[in-house]
mmCIF file of C-alpha atoms in Angstrom:
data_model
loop_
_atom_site.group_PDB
_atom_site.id
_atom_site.type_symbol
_atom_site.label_atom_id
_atom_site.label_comp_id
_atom_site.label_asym_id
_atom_site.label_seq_id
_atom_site.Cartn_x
_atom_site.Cartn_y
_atom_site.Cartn_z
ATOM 1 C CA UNK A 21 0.000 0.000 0.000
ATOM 2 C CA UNK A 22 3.046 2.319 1.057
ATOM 3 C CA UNK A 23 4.326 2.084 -2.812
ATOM 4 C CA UNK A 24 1.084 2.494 -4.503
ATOM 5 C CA UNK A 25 0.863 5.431 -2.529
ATOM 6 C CA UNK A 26 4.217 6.759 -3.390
ATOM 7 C CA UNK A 27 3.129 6.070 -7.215
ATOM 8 C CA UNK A 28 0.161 7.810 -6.934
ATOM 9 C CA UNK A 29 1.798 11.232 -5.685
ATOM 10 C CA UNK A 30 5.371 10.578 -8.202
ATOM 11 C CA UNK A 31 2.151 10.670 -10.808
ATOM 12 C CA UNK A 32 0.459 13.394 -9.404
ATOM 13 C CA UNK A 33 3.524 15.470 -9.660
ATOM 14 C CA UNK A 34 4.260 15.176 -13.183
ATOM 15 C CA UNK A 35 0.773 15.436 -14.378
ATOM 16 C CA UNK A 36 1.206 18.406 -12.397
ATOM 17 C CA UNK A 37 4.712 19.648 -14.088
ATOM 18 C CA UNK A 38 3.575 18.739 -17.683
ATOM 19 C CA UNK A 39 0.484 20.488 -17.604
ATOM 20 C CA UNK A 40 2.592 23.970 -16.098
ATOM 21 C CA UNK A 41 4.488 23.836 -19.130
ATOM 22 C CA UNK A 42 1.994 22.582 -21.411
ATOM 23 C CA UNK A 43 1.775 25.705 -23.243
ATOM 24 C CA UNK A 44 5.176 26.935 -22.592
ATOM 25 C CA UNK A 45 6.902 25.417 -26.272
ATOM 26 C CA UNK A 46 10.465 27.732 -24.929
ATOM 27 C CA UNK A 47 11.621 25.302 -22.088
ATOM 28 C CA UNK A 48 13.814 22.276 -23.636
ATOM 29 C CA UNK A 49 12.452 19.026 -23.771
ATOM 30 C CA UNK A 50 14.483 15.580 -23.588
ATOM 31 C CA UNK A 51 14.148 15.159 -27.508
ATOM 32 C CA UNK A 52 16.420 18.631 -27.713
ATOM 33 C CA UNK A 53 19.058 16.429 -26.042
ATOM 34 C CA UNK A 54 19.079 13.787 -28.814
ATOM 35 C CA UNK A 55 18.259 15.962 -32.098
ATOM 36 C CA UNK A 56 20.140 15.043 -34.868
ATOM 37 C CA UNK A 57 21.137 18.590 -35.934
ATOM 38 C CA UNK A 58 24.243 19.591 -36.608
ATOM 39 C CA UNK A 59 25.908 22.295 -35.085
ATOM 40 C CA UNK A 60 27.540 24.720 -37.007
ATOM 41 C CA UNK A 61 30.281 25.711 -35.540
ATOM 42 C CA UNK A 62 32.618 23.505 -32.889
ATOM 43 C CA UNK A 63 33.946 25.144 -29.995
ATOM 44 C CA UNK A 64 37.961 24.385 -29.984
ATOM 45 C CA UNK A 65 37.607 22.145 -26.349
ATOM 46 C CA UNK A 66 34.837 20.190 -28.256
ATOM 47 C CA UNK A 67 36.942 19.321 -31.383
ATOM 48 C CA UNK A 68 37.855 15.717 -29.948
ATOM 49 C CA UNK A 69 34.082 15.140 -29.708
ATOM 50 C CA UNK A 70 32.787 15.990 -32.625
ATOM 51 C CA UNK A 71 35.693 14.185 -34.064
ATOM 52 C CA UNK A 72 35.364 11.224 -32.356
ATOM 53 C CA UNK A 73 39.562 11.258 -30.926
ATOM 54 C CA UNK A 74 41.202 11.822 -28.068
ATOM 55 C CA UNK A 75 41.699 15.639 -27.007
ATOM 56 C CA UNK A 76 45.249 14.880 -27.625
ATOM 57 C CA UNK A 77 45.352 12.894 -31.256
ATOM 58 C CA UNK A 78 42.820 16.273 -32.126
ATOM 59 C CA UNK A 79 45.093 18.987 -30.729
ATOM 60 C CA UNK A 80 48.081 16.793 -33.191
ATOM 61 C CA UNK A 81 45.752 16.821 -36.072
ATOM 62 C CA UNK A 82 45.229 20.822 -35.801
ATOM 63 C CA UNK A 83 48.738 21.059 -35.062
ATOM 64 C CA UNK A 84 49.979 18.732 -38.057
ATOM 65 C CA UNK A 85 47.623 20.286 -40.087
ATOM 66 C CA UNK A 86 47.403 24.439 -40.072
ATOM 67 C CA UNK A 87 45.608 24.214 -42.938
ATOM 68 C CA UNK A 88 42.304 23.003 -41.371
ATOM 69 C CA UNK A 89 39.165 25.534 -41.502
ATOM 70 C CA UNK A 90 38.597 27.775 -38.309
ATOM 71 C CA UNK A 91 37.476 30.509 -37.142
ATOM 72 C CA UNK A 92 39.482 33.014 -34.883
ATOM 73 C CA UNK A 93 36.576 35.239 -32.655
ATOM 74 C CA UNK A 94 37.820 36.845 -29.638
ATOM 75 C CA UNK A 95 40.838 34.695 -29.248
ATOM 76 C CA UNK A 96 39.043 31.950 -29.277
ATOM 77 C CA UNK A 97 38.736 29.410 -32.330
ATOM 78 C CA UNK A 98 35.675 27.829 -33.311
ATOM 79 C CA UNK A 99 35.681 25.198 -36.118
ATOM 80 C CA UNK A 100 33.048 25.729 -38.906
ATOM 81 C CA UNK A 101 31.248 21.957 -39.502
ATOM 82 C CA UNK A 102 30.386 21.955 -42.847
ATOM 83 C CA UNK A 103 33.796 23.045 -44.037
ATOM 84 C CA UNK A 104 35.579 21.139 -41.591
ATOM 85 C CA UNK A 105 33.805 17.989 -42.741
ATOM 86 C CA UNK A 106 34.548 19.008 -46.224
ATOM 87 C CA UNK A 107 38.223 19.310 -45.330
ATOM 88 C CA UNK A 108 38.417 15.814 -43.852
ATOM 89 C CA UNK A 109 36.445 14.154 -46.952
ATOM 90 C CA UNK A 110 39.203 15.868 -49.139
ATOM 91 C CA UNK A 111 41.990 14.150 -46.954
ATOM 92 C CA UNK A 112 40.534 10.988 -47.590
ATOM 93 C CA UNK A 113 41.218 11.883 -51.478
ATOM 94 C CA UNK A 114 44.824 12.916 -50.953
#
């Protein structure tokens, strides 16, 4: 009885929450987690991520390559996706 009664109220609450927000579309929802869009442009400590590497086989590949697209704003560099996706398909080519 003591856990049907705990469900009841964990229920109660969320009804509760989901209906406060029900017509507020600005708060982020789970799904905004796992969208499958892009971004468009990597932050520099994110590199290794997006990369799928290690941080330091990515800070090697910027360093062995200078030639790889990226932004300098405010001292701090920010790779563009599209072109830096581009760049790595032309490597492949090389």
């Amino acid at each position: 009885m003591f856990w049907l009664a705990i469900g009841i109220i964990g229920f109660g609450y969320f009804i509760g929450d989901g209906i406060k927000n029900f017509k507020n579309h600005s708060t982020s929802h789970l799904t905004d987690m796992f969208s499958d869009e892009k971004p468009k442009l990597i932050k520099e400590k994110d590199l290794h991520y997006y990369l799928n590497l290690s941080k330091e086989d990515a800070k090697e590949l910027v360093k062995s390559y200078p030639s790889v697209p990226h932004l300098n704003i405010n001292g701090s560099i920010y790779y563009p996706a599209e072109k830096l996706d581009s760049w790595l398909a032309s490597l492949d080519h090389d």
